[in-house]
Amino acid sequence: MLRRRITYLVLVSVAVCVFVVLVVMTIMTGLARDFESKNQRWFGNCILSSDSLVGFPYYEEFIKKLGSEDFIEALSPVIAVQGILTYQDTGYQSSVQVMGIYPGKHSRVTSFAESLYYHRDGPLRAFEPSDDANLPGIVLGIDKIRDRDEYGLYYHEPEPLVYSFSLSCFPLTARGSLARAAVGIVNSKTFYYSDDSHSALANVDGDYVYLPFDEVQILCGMAGGEKRASAIHIKFVEGVDIEKGRDRVRAVWDKFVEHKRSAGYAELLDGVRVETYKQFRREVMVAVEMERTMMVFVFSLLGLITVFIIFVVFYMIVSHKSKDIGILKSVGAGDIDVVSVFLLFAVLIGLLGSAIGTAAGAAFLAEVNGLEGFLFERYGFQLWSRAIYAIDDIPNKMDLNVVTAIIASAVAACLIAAVVPSYMAARLRPVDTLRVNRL
Amino acid sequence: MLKLFLCLRYLRKLKLVFLSVAALGLSVGLLVIVASLFSGYIEAIRLTGHEVYGDVYLKPWIEIPECGALIDALESLEEVKAATVVTESYGLLYLGRGNVKGVKVLGIDPDSYSKFYDLENRLLKYRHSSEGRNFGSDFAGKKGYISIGVLTRPDEKTDVYDFDIARQWLGKEVVFTTGAVVKKPTAVRSPEDNNNVEVVPGTPYGERLRTRTLKFKVSGIVHHGIYFIDNSVVYLPIETVRQLHSVQQSKYGGGQGAVKIRLFEGTEPRDAIESVRRVWQKSANQWGLDKHLIANTLLLTADDIQHAFLAEVHKQKVILMLIFTIICSAVVLLIFCIIYMIVISKQKDIAIIKSCGVANSSVASIFVGFGGFVGIAGSALGVLLGAVVTRNINLIEYWIRVALGLKLWKSSAYVFDKIPARIDTAMTLWVVVFAIIAACIGALIPAILAVRTRPIDILRYE
C-alpha cells in the first residue's frame, strides 16, 4: 500500500498538522508554565492572607508556631495595602499596591532578592538609598520607574538616581474605621528610591511598591494596640507537595484560631484564607489556562479536516484494492484480519506522520529564538513585542506530556478515519470482486 | 449545459463530495470566526480609545488655568466639533470599614463631557428608564458617580456584577484622599547633584505636596462594561476637584488637566493636530506658562495612543490566521482525493464525451468547475457558520459556562464584559476567494488526468 503515492500526501498532511500543533502548544504550554513558575517564585508556595485591608493580629505568634513545623522552610509576614504614590519632582500621582516586607525574610520565601537590580546580592540593604542609608528607602516595581526597550531590557544607571516619593495611606483601626478621623485622616511619608524590582509579572511590576514592614505598619495603622499583618507568605521544604503542605498549614491555622477564640480581635482571624499560590493568583492564572483550553478545542476542530482526508484516502485505497481484498478473503482471511490490515496501516501512517511532524517541530523550536532574532534584526518583526509583553525568550522546551498527547491524538485520528473504510473492506465479498467481468 | 449536468450528476451520486464541502465549510467558518473575533476586539479597543481620549487628546501635565477660554478657542476651529477639559487625579477611596480602593478621579463638566461619552445612559438608575432624570443636579457640589467595580466585584463564576448590591451604595458618604500641591516653596535635593540641596521656586520642584481629603455622597453608579474603567474611575464635578487640588492657590495643580477634542465626521485627526497645537501654544503663552511645559505637552490622536497595542493585537490576528490557513490548506488535498476518485470511477463517461468530440479544455473545465462548485458551496456553508457563531458568540459562551462550568471570557483578562465580535467583511471575502481558489487547485490534477484519458483505451471491448 505504501506504493500508492496518495499515501505520502496523507503522511504530509498528518505531519504538517502535528508540526503546527506541536509548535503552537509547546509555545503556549511554555508560556503558561513560565507564568506559573514566576508566580510561585514571587508569591511563595502557600499564602495565608486576610481578605480585609484591616489585616489580622497574632501573626508573630503564629509564625513562631508554624516555623517549628518540619515541612516549613521559611515564612515572611507581609502587609499589603492600597496607597497613593506621588513623584515629588513632577507631582505625578498614581495609586499603588504597597507591600510592607522584611527584605531578608521575604527573599528566603520568594524571588524578591533576584528581582532587585542594585541590591541583588544584599537584599537586607534593599531599603537603603545609595546616597544616605539612614533615609527611608522604597523599592519600586520596575515599570513604575523605567521603560522596557524593544528587546525587553531596562536601562539602569551605575548608581541609583536620587528620587523622592510621597506615599499616603488611610490608617485603619482594627475595626476598619478611619484611625485619624479627627486629625487629618491620612498618613503620608516621604521615601527615597533605593532600588527597583523586576518580577517579570506585568501587573506586579506595574502596580507594586515595596517598603520596610515596620514603616507600612505605622502608615496604615496596623502598629497600634495588637499589631497586625495582611498576609504570611510560606515556602515549604523541598519535596513537600504544595496541596498537602497547604492542608497542613490550614490544620495548624485552624487549631491556632481555636486557641485564640477568646482573645481580643479574634473575629479578624475568621477572614483569613490559606491558599496555594495558584489559588491566590487564580484570577490571572485561570485566563492563561483558559486560552490554552480554547486553543486545544480549535485545533481539535481543525484536526477533523485531517480525519476527513485520511478517511477519503482510505476509502480510495479500499476501492482500488478490492481485488486484493477479494483474493485475501478467498484464501481464508477473516473479516477481522482485513480490518486489522487497514487499521494497522492507519496506525503506521499516524506514527510515521507524527514522527516526521515531531522531528520538524523539534528542529523548528530549537531555532525559533534565533529565527525571531534574525527577523527582528532584519525586518523588525517579533512574535510578541517585548516592549509590551513581559516575555523573555519564546519558550521552546518540548513537554513530554504534550508531545505524547499530540502523537496519541494523531494516531487516534488516523484510526477513527480508517474505521469505516476498513469495515467496508471487510464487508466485500470475493464472489463479487473476483467475478470475471470485473477483473 | 452538458458540463453543468455532469457536475450535478456527480454531485448527486457521490456522497463523499459533501464531506469535502463540510471540511471546507468548517475551515472557512473557523477562519471567519477568528478574523471576526479579532477584528471586533480591535475595533472595540479603538472605539473605547476614542471615547476615553476623544479624537485628539491634549495633556499638558499641569492643571489648565483658564479652561473656558481654551475650550472656546478650540471649538472655534473648523475641524473641531466639541472640546472638554477633564481633570485627572489618582487617590484612595475609603468606602467603609476595612474597605479602601485605589481610584482614578475624573473631574468633569457633565454637559460638555456627555458630547464624548454617554455617561448618563451608563448610570444604573437611568439604564431602563427615561423618566425622572436629573443628571445635572445629581452631579454637583459634593456628589459624585462611582464605577461599579470600585464598589463590588463581579461574580467569580459568571463575571457579572450584582447590581442590587451596588445600588445599596446610593446616597452613602465616602472619603476620597489625594495628594495636592501647595504653593509654599520647599527645599528639594537636586537630581543632578546628590549632595546638594537646592530650592527652585515657581516650578514643580519648588512646591510641596499635601494630602487632601474630600467627603462626598454617591449619587450614581456607573457600569461601563469596560473592566479597567469599571474598576477604577470615580466622577466628580470639575470644580470640586479643582478646589481639592487648590488650583486657585497654585500655578501647578496636583491634579492634571487634559483636553479631549471631538472632530467633525470625516476629519482626519492627524490633520487637525497642528491647528490644535497652535491654539494651545497661543493660550499657554498668554498664561505665561513655562516654555518646557508647553513643549512637553502631549498632543496625540486616540489611535496614536493605542497604536502599539493595536498593532500587537493585529499581528497576533495575522499569525493565528496564518497558522489556521496552513492547516486548512489540507482541504486542497481532500478535494484532490475526492475528484481523483470521481475521475477514476467515471473514466467511461469521460471517454464517451471525448469520443463525441468534446475538447480537452471542456473536459478539464468540468472537473475544475466541479472543484469551484465545492469551493462555493463550502464557502457559503462556512460563511453561514461563521456568521451564526459570531453573532451569537456571547450566547454560546453563556451556554458553555452553564453546561460545562467553563468561563471562557473574563472582563478582567480581556477588558470588555461582552465578547466584542463583529463580522470582518473584508477578511471574509479574502477567505472565500482563497477557499474557491484552493478548491480549484485541488481539482486541477484530477482534471489533467481526465484530459489525458484516451477513449480508445477505456472503451475497448476487452
mmCIF file of N, CA and C in Angstrom, chain A residues 6 9 13 16 20 24 53-54 82-84 86 88-89 92-95 131 135 162 168 170 172 175-178 186 188 192 282-283 287 290-291 294-295 298-299 301-302 305 308-309 311-313 315-316 320 381-385 388-389, chain B residues 16 19 23 26-27 30 90-92 94 96-98 100 102 153 156 175 177-179 189 194 205 209 211 213 227 256 308-309 312 315-316 319-320 323-324 326-328 330-331 333-334 336-338 340-341 344 406-408 412-414:
data_model
loop_
_atom_site.group_PDB
_atom_site.id
_atom_site.type_symbol
_atom_site.label_atom_id
_atom_site.label_comp_id
_atom_site.label_asym_id
_atom_site.label_seq_id
_atom_site.Cartn_x
_atom_site.Cartn_y
_atom_site.Cartn_z
ATOM 1 N N ILE A 6 -0.577 8.509 -3.132
ATOM 2 C CA ILE A 6 -1.539 9.271 -2.337
ATOM 3 C C ILE A 6 -1.278 9.115 -0.835
ATOM 4 N N LEU A 9 0.817 11.780 0.571
ATOM 5 C CA LEU A 9 0.108 13.031 0.827
ATOM 6 C C LEU A 9 -0.549 13.003 2.205
ATOM 7 N N SER A 13 0.123 15.442 5.272
ATOM 8 C CA SER A 13 -0.981 16.118 5.956
ATOM 9 C C SER A 13 -0.898 15.908 7.471
ATOM 10 N N VAL A 16 2.192 17.823 8.841
ATOM 11 C CA VAL A 16 2.006 19.284 8.937
ATOM 12 C C VAL A 16 1.133 19.617 10.145
ATOM 13 N N VAL A 20 2.408 21.862 13.312
ATOM 14 C CA VAL A 20 1.798 23.141 13.723
ATOM 15 C C VAL A 20 1.284 23.041 15.167
ATOM 16 N N VAL A 24 2.738 25.288 18.289
ATOM 17 C CA VAL A 24 1.850 26.223 18.998
ATOM 18 C C VAL A 24 1.655 25.784 20.456
ATOM 19 N N LEU A 53 -8.512 44.821 54.344
ATOM 20 C CA LEU A 53 -7.314 45.665 54.475
ATOM 21 C C LEU A 53 -6.932 45.894 55.935
ATOM 22 N N VAL A 54 -7.820 45.496 56.844
ATOM 23 C CA VAL A 54 -7.549 45.664 58.282
ATOM 24 C C VAL A 54 -6.465 44.686 58.731
ATOM 25 N N GLN A 82 -3.491 49.510 49.940
ATOM 26 C CA GLN A 82 -3.544 50.455 48.823
ATOM 27 C C GLN A 82 -2.913 51.775 49.270
ATOM 28 N N GLY A 83 -2.164 52.393 48.414
ATOM 29 C CA GLY A 83 -1.586 53.682 48.750
ATOM 30 C C GLY A 83 -1.590 54.592 47.538
ATOM 31 N N ILE A 84 -1.252 55.828 47.781
ATOM 32 C CA ILE A 84 -1.107 56.746 46.644
ATOM 33 C C ILE A 84 0.312 57.283 46.654
ATOM 34 N N THR A 86 3.186 59.732 45.116
ATOM 35 C CA THR A 86 3.370 60.985 44.379
ATOM 36 C C THR A 86 4.857 61.176 44.092
ATOM 37 N N GLN A 88 7.764 63.289 43.726
ATOM 38 C CA GLN A 88 7.907 64.648 44.242
ATOM 39 C C GLN A 88 8.518 65.616 43.232
ATOM 40 N N ASP A 89 9.255 65.123 42.260
ATOM 41 C CA ASP A 89 9.845 66.080 41.320
ATOM 42 C C ASP A 89 8.860 66.528 40.246
ATOM 43 N N TYR A 92 3.453 63.973 39.752
ATOM 44 C CA TYR A 92 2.630 62.917 39.156
ATOM 45 C C TYR A 92 2.223 61.917 40.232
ATOM 46 N N GLN A 93 0.947 61.515 40.179
ATOM 47 C CA GLN A 93 0.442 60.589 41.194
ATOM 48 C C GLN A 93 -0.061 59.309 40.560
ATOM 49 N N SER A 94 0.030 58.248 41.321
ATOM 50 C CA SER A 94 -0.622 57.023 40.872
ATOM 51 C C SER A 94 -0.981 56.192 42.097
ATOM 52 N N SER A 95 -2.063 55.435 41.968
ATOM 53 C CA SER A 95 -2.420 54.557 43.079
ATOM 54 C C SER A 95 -1.577 53.284 42.962
ATOM 55 N N ASP A 131 22.767 57.134 48.466
ATOM 56 C CA ASP A 131 23.500 58.299 48.944
ATOM 57 C C ASP A 131 23.408 58.485 50.442
ATOM 58 N N LEU A 135 18.195 57.353 55.295
ATOM 59 C CA LEU A 135 16.892 57.810 54.803
ATOM 60 C C LEU A 135 15.993 56.594 54.540
ATOM 61 N N VAL A 162 18.729 59.858 42.539
ATOM 62 C CA VAL A 162 18.018 60.292 43.748
ATOM 63 C C VAL A 162 16.617 60.759 43.355
ATOM 64 N N SER A 168 1.000 58.016 50.610
ATOM 65 C CA SER A 168 -0.105 58.270 51.537
ATOM 66 C C SER A 168 -0.989 57.032 51.646
ATOM 67 N N PHE A 170 -4.539 55.382 54.053
ATOM 68 C CA PHE A 170 -5.557 55.576 55.077
ATOM 69 C C PHE A 170 -5.190 54.679 56.254
ATOM 70 N N LEU A 172 -6.153 52.530 59.234
ATOM 71 C CA LEU A 172 -7.430 51.973 59.681
ATOM 72 C C LEU A 172 -7.271 51.337 61.053
ATOM 73 N N ARG A 175 -11.036 47.802 63.762
ATOM 74 C CA ARG A 175 -12.435 47.626 63.363
ATOM 75 C C ARG A 175 -12.682 48.123 61.933
ATOM 76 N N GLY A 176 -11.655 48.669 61.312
ATOM 77 C CA GLY A 176 -11.774 49.060 59.916
ATOM 78 C C GLY A 176 -12.148 50.508 59.700
ATOM 79 N N SER A 177 -12.397 51.229 60.788
ATOM 80 C CA SER A 177 -12.763 52.630 60.596
ATOM 81 C C SER A 177 -11.495 53.484 60.507
ATOM 82 N N LEU A 178 -11.669 54.755 60.119
ATOM 83 C CA LEU A 178 -10.506 55.627 59.943
ATOM 84 C C LEU A 178 -9.857 55.923 61.288
ATOM 85 N N VAL A 186 -5.366 61.050 56.827
ATOM 86 C CA VAL A 186 -4.401 60.299 56.015
ATOM 87 C C VAL A 186 -2.994 60.381 56.595
ATOM 88 N N SER A 188 1.009 60.230 55.653
ATOM 89 C CA SER A 188 1.905 60.371 54.496
ATOM 90 C C SER A 188 3.348 60.372 54.975
ATOM 91 N N TYR A 192 12.734 57.509 49.764
ATOM 92 C CA TYR A 192 13.732 57.763 48.728
ATOM 93 C C TYR A 192 14.030 56.475 47.972
ATOM 94 N N ARG A 282 -5.531 33.062 41.250
ATOM 95 C CA ARG A 282 -6.393 32.385 40.287
ATOM 96 C C ARG A 282 -6.921 33.316 39.193
ATOM 97 N N GLU A 283 -7.148 34.581 39.525
ATOM 98 C CA GLU A 283 -7.746 35.492 38.542
ATOM 99 C C GLU A 283 -6.894 35.601 37.277
ATOM 100 N N ALA A 287 -7.003 32.669 33.355
ATOM 101 C CA ALA A 287 -7.082 33.217 31.992
ATOM 102 C C ALA A 287 -6.074 32.515 31.073
ATOM 103 N N MET A 290 -7.250 29.033 30.386
ATOM 104 C CA MET A 290 -8.417 29.037 29.517
ATOM 105 C C MET A 290 -8.025 29.228 28.062
ATOM 106 N N GLU A 291 -7.035 30.077 27.833
ATOM 107 C CA GLU A 291 -6.573 30.296 26.463
ATOM 108 C C GLU A 291 -6.000 29.015 25.884
ATOM 109 N N MET A 294 -8.893 26.741 25.011
ATOM 110 C CA MET A 294 -9.567 27.170 23.784
ATOM 111 C C MET A 294 -8.756 26.785 22.556
ATOM 112 N N MET A 295 -7.428 26.918 22.675
ATOM 113 C CA MET A 295 -6.559 26.580 21.556
ATOM 114 C C MET A 295 -6.660 25.087 21.249
ATOM 115 N N VAL A 298 -9.895 24.504 19.379
ATOM 116 C CA VAL A 298 -9.861 24.950 17.977
ATOM 117 C C VAL A 298 -9.028 23.979 17.138
ATOM 118 N N PHE A 299 -7.899 23.522 17.700
ATOM 119 C CA PHE A 299 -7.071 22.580 16.949
ATOM 120 C C PHE A 299 -7.776 21.243 16.782
ATOM 121 N N LEU A 301 -10.932 20.896 16.286
ATOM 122 C CA LEU A 301 -11.842 21.100 15.154
ATOM 123 C C LEU A 301 -11.081 21.019 13.834
ATOM 124 N N LEU A 302 -9.908 21.662 13.818
ATOM 125 C CA LEU A 302 -9.111 21.628 12.595
ATOM 126 C C LEU A 302 -8.606 20.211 12.312
ATOM 127 N N ILE A 305 -10.438 17.967 9.887
ATOM 128 C CA ILE A 305 -10.161 18.010 8.442
ATOM 129 C C ILE A 305 -9.176 16.903 8.081
ATOM 130 N N PHE A 308 -10.945 13.708 7.931
ATOM 131 C CA PHE A 308 -11.683 13.576 6.663
ATOM 132 C C PHE A 308 -10.739 13.118 5.551
ATOM 133 N N ILE A 309 -9.548 13.730 5.508
ATOM 134 C CA ILE A 309 -8.592 13.392 4.440
ATOM 135 C C ILE A 309 -8.207 11.921 4.529
ATOM 136 N N PHE A 311 -9.802 9.557 5.927
ATOM 137 C CA PHE A 311 -10.970 8.732 5.591
ATOM 138 C C PHE A 311 -11.098 8.580 4.072
ATOM 139 N N VAL A 312 -11.000 9.704 3.354
ATOM 140 C CA VAL A 312 -11.183 9.663 1.902
ATOM 141 C C VAL A 312 -10.074 8.833 1.249
ATOM 142 N N VAL A 313 -8.843 9.018 1.718
ATOM 143 C CA VAL A 313 -7.728 8.276 1.117
ATOM 144 C C VAL A 313 -7.902 6.770 1.372
ATOM 145 N N TYR A 315 -10.682 5.274 1.858
ATOM 146 C CA TYR A 315 -11.830 4.877 1.041
ATOM 147 C C TYR A 315 -11.360 4.581 -0.382
ATOM 148 N N MET A 316 -10.477 5.464 -0.896
ATOM 149 C CA MET A 316 -9.921 5.267 -2.245
ATOM 150 C C MET A 316 -9.120 3.978 -2.312
ATOM 151 N N HIS A 320 -9.791 0.757 -4.628
ATOM 152 C CA HIS A 320 -8.847 0.279 -5.638
ATOM 153 C C HIS A 320 -8.254 -1.081 -5.327
ATOM 154 N N PHE A 381 10.553 42.334 12.975
ATOM 155 C CA PHE A 381 9.404 41.506 13.360
ATOM 156 C C PHE A 381 9.695 40.715 14.635
ATOM 157 N N GLN A 382 8.788 40.813 15.574
ATOM 158 C CA GLN A 382 8.863 39.979 16.781
ATOM 159 C C GLN A 382 7.524 39.268 16.946
ATOM 160 N N LEU A 383 7.570 38.026 17.409
ATOM 161 C CA LEU A 383 6.314 37.295 17.632
ATOM 162 C C LEU A 383 5.481 38.047 18.672
ATOM 163 N N TRP A 384 6.131 38.451 19.753
ATOM 164 C CA TRP A 384 5.499 39.316 20.743
ATOM 165 C C TRP A 384 6.428 40.502 20.984
ATOM 166 N N SER A 385 5.875 41.698 20.906
ATOM 167 C CA SER A 385 6.717 42.861 21.151
ATOM 168 C C SER A 385 7.157 42.851 22.616
ATOM 169 N N ILE A 388 6.005 45.533 25.000
ATOM 170 C CA ILE A 388 4.633 45.487 25.528
ATOM 171 C C ILE A 388 4.440 44.289 26.456
ATOM 172 N N TYR A 389 4.920 43.119 26.039
ATOM 173 C CA TYR A 389 4.688 41.909 26.834
ATOM 174 C C TYR A 389 5.911 41.549 27.674
ATOM 175 N N LEU B 16 -19.561 11.418 -0.900
ATOM 176 C CA LEU B 16 -18.258 11.824 -0.373
ATOM 177 C C LEU B 16 -17.964 13.300 -0.655
ATOM 178 N N LEU B 19 -18.571 15.572 2.029
ATOM 179 C CA LEU B 19 -17.540 15.601 3.065
ATOM 180 C C LEU B 19 -16.564 16.745 2.800
ATOM 181 N N ALA B 23 -15.826 19.877 5.079
ATOM 182 C CA ALA B 23 -14.477 20.220 5.549
ATOM 183 C C ALA B 23 -14.131 21.655 5.173
ATOM 184 N N LEU B 26 -16.091 23.992 7.332
ATOM 185 C CA LEU B 26 -15.523 24.079 8.684
ATOM 186 C C LEU B 26 -14.310 25.006 8.701
ATOM 187 N N SER B 27 -13.443 24.825 7.684
ATOM 188 C CA SER B 27 -12.229 25.662 7.617
ATOM 189 C C SER B 27 -12.592 27.129 7.433
ATOM 190 N N LEU B 30 -14.160 28.566 10.578
ATOM 191 C CA LEU B 30 -13.194 28.859 11.643
ATOM 192 C C LEU B 30 -12.407 30.129 11.356
ATOM 193 N N TYR B 90 -5.234 60.730 40.814
ATOM 194 C CA TYR B 90 -5.318 59.419 41.458
ATOM 195 C C TYR B 90 -5.437 59.608 42.965
ATOM 196 N N GLY B 91 -6.051 58.662 43.602
ATOM 197 C CA GLY B 91 -6.171 58.762 45.050
ATOM 198 C C GLY B 91 -6.751 57.499 45.644
ATOM 199 N N LEU B 92 -7.062 57.596 46.918
ATOM 200 C CA LEU B 92 -7.633 56.446 47.619
ATOM 201 C C LEU B 92 -9.059 56.784 48.023
ATOM 202 N N TYR B 94 -12.021 55.698 50.616
ATOM 203 C CA TYR B 94 -12.406 54.925 51.795
ATOM 204 C C TYR B 94 -13.918 54.704 51.702
ATOM 205 N N GLY B 96 -15.682 52.310 53.601
ATOM 206 C CA GLY B 96 -16.306 51.803 54.822
ATOM 207 C C GLY B 96 -15.309 50.957 55.562
ATOM 208 N N ARG B 97 -15.740 50.295 56.607
ATOM 209 C CA ARG B 97 -14.818 49.537 57.454
ATOM 210 C C ARG B 97 -13.930 48.569 56.664
ATOM 211 N N GLY B 98 -12.652 48.827 56.730
ATOM 212 C CA GLY B 98 -11.680 47.915 56.111
ATOM 213 C C GLY B 98 -11.754 47.878 54.602
ATOM 214 N N VAL B 100 -10.789 49.958 51.360
ATOM 215 C CA VAL B 100 -10.128 51.097 50.714
ATOM 216 C C VAL B 100 -9.751 50.685 49.285
ATOM 217 N N GLY B 102 -7.916 51.960 45.480
ATOM 218 C CA GLY B 102 -7.174 52.944 44.703
ATOM 219 C C GLY B 102 -8.041 53.341 43.516
ATOM 220 N N ARG B 153 -17.288 43.452 43.409
ATOM 221 C CA ARG B 153 -16.533 42.689 42.411
ATOM 222 C C ARG B 153 -17.487 41.809 41.612
ATOM 223 N N GLU B 156 -17.233 35.511 40.611
ATOM 224 C CA GLU B 156 -16.061 34.809 40.079
ATOM 225 C C GLU B 156 -16.427 33.821 38.962
ATOM 226 N N VAL B 175 -15.066 58.669 51.453
ATOM 227 C CA VAL B 175 -13.996 59.665 51.624
ATOM 228 C C VAL B 175 -12.912 59.427 50.573
ATOM 229 N N THR B 177 -9.114 60.632 49.170
ATOM 230 C CA THR B 177 -7.901 61.379 49.502
ATOM 231 C C THR B 177 -6.931 61.365 48.338
ATOM 232 N N THR B 178 -6.239 62.463 48.201
ATOM 233 C CA THR B 178 -5.250 62.557 47.128
ATOM 234 C C THR B 178 -4.149 63.524 47.566
ATOM 235 N N GLY B 179 -3.080 63.542 46.831
ATOM 236 C CA GLY B 179 -2.012 64.493 47.122
ATOM 237 C C GLY B 179 -2.275 65.775 46.364
ATOM 238 N N ARG B 189 16.182 68.040 46.915
ATOM 239 C CA ARG B 189 17.547 67.696 46.540
ATOM 240 C C ARG B 189 17.666 67.700 45.032
ATOM 241 N N ASN B 194 23.747 64.779 43.941
ATOM 242 C CA ASN B 194 23.163 64.088 45.083
ATOM 243 C C ASN B 194 23.439 64.788 46.418
ATOM 244 N N TYR B 205 9.347 71.766 41.107
ATOM 245 C CA TYR B 205 10.392 71.360 42.063
ATOM 246 C C TYR B 205 10.293 72.147 43.368
ATOM 247 N N LEU B 209 4.016 68.964 48.555
ATOM 248 C CA LEU B 209 2.817 68.124 48.458
ATOM 249 C C LEU B 209 2.114 68.019 49.799
ATOM 250 N N THR B 211 -1.542 66.169 51.504
ATOM 251 C CA THR B 211 -2.690 65.312 51.194
ATOM 252 C C THR B 211 -3.977 66.087 51.464
ATOM 253 N N THR B 213 -8.351 65.662 51.575
ATOM 254 C CA THR B 213 -9.445 64.683 51.617
ATOM 255 C C THR B 213 -10.763 65.361 51.265
ATOM 256 N N TYR B 227 -13.570 46.767 31.839
ATOM 257 C CA TYR B 227 -13.076 46.383 33.161
ATOM 258 C C TYR B 227 -12.234 47.465 33.825
ATOM 259 N N GLN B 256 -4.147 66.741 37.202
ATOM 260 C CA GLN B 256 -3.636 67.124 35.890
ATOM 261 C C GLN B 256 -4.775 67.207 34.896
ATOM 262 N N ALA B 308 0.560 51.079 19.512
ATOM 263 C CA ALA B 308 1.459 49.946 19.788
ATOM 264 C C ALA B 308 0.653 48.706 20.168
ATOM 265 N N PHE B 309 -0.334 48.883 21.030
ATOM 266 C CA PHE B 309 -1.123 47.733 21.481
ATOM 267 C C PHE B 309 -1.970 47.177 20.335
ATOM 268 N N GLU B 312 -0.021 45.214 17.951
ATOM 269 C CA GLU B 312 0.350 43.918 18.510
ATOM 270 C C GLU B 312 -0.815 42.924 18.385
ATOM 271 N N LYS B 315 -1.128 41.931 14.856
ATOM 272 C CA LYS B 315 -0.082 40.967 14.473
ATOM 273 C C LYS B 315 -0.476 39.558 14.917
ATOM 274 N N GLN B 316 -1.021 39.477 16.125
ATOM 275 C CA GLN B 316 -1.446 38.159 16.620
ATOM 276 C C GLN B 316 -2.562 37.581 15.753
ATOM 277 N N ILE B 319 -0.928 36.215 12.618
ATOM 278 C CA ILE B 319 -0.190 34.966 12.879
ATOM 279 C C ILE B 319 -1.162 33.795 13.045
ATOM 280 N N LEU B 320 -2.217 34.023 13.814
ATOM 281 C CA LEU B 320 -3.193 32.954 14.051
ATOM 282 C C LEU B 320 -3.903 32.569 12.756
ATOM 283 N N ILE B 323 -1.534 30.418 10.754
ATOM 284 C CA ILE B 323 -1.437 29.047 11.272
ATOM 285 C C ILE B 323 -2.670 28.237 10.848
ATOM 286 N N PHE B 324 -3.825 28.832 11.030
ATOM 287 C CA PHE B 324 -5.057 28.116 10.673
ATOM 288 C C PHE B 324 -5.150 27.899 9.163
ATOM 289 N N ILE B 326 -2.656 27.391 7.159
ATOM 290 C CA ILE B 326 -1.761 26.269 6.803
ATOM 291 C C ILE B 326 -2.504 24.949 7.018
ATOM 292 N N ILE B 327 -3.154 24.839 8.184
ATOM 293 C CA ILE B 327 -3.857 23.579 8.480
ATOM 294 C C ILE B 327 -5.042 23.405 7.525
ATOM 295 N N CYS B 328 -5.750 24.501 7.303
ATOM 296 C CA CYS B 328 -6.942 24.402 6.454
ATOM 297 C C CYS B 328 -6.580 24.089 4.997
ATOM 298 N N ALA B 330 -5.011 21.832 3.970
ATOM 299 C CA ALA B 330 -5.134 20.383 3.762
ATOM 300 C C ALA B 330 -6.425 20.044 3.035
ATOM 301 N N VAL B 331 -7.367 20.974 3.037
ATOM 302 C CA VAL B 331 -8.627 20.741 2.325
ATOM 303 C C VAL B 331 -8.355 20.552 0.832
ATOM 304 N N LEU B 333 -6.015 18.932 -0.423
ATOM 305 C CA LEU B 333 -5.705 17.510 -0.571
ATOM 306 C C LEU B 333 -7.001 16.682 -0.576
ATOM 307 N N LEU B 334 -7.902 17.068 0.287
ATOM 308 C CA LEU B 334 -9.169 16.349 0.384
ATOM 309 C C LEU B 334 -9.941 16.458 -0.930
ATOM 310 N N PHE B 336 -8.708 17.154 -3.810
ATOM 311 C CA PHE B 336 -7.953 16.418 -4.823
ATOM 312 C C PHE B 336 -8.339 14.928 -4.785
ATOM 313 N N CYS B 337 -8.333 14.351 -3.592
ATOM 314 C CA CYS B 337 -8.627 12.911 -3.457
ATOM 315 C C CYS B 337 -10.015 12.599 -3.990
ATOM 316 N N ILE B 338 -10.970 13.426 -3.611
ATOM 317 C CA ILE B 338 -12.352 13.130 -3.993
ATOM 318 C C ILE B 338 -12.535 13.259 -5.509
ATOM 319 N N TYR B 340 -10.232 13.066 -7.726
ATOM 320 C CA TYR B 340 -9.429 11.998 -8.337
ATOM 321 C C TYR B 340 -10.256 10.713 -8.405
ATOM 322 N N MET B 341 -10.944 10.422 -7.304
ATOM 323 C CA MET B 341 -11.802 9.233 -7.279
ATOM 324 C C MET B 341 -12.893 9.324 -8.330
ATOM 325 N N ILE B 344 -11.376 8.646 -11.746
ATOM 326 C CA ILE B 344 -11.068 7.226 -11.944
ATOM 327 C C ILE B 344 -12.355 6.422 -12.173
ATOM 328 N N LEU B 406 -17.337 26.265 32.383
ATOM 329 C CA LEU B 406 -16.113 26.942 31.934
ATOM 330 C C LEU B 406 -16.420 28.380 31.556
ATOM 331 N N LYS B 407 -15.790 29.320 32.234
ATOM 332 C CA LYS B 407 -15.985 30.728 31.882
ATOM 333 C C LYS B 407 -14.856 31.118 30.946
ATOM 334 N N LEU B 408 -15.170 31.142 29.646
ATOM 335 C CA LEU B 408 -14.116 31.371 28.654
ATOM 336 C C LEU B 408 -13.687 32.831 28.567
ATOM 337 N N SER B 412 -11.825 40.745 33.348
ATOM 338 C CA SER B 412 -10.556 41.101 33.974
ATOM 339 C C SER B 412 -9.372 40.743 33.071
ATOM 340 N N ALA B 413 -9.557 39.760 32.190
ATOM 341 C CA ALA B 413 -8.462 39.377 31.295
ATOM 342 C C ALA B 413 -8.554 40.080 29.946
ATOM 343 N N TYR B 414 -9.787 40.286 29.461
ATOM 344 C CA TYR B 414 -9.940 40.802 28.093
ATOM 345 C C TYR B 414 -10.617 42.176 28.028
#
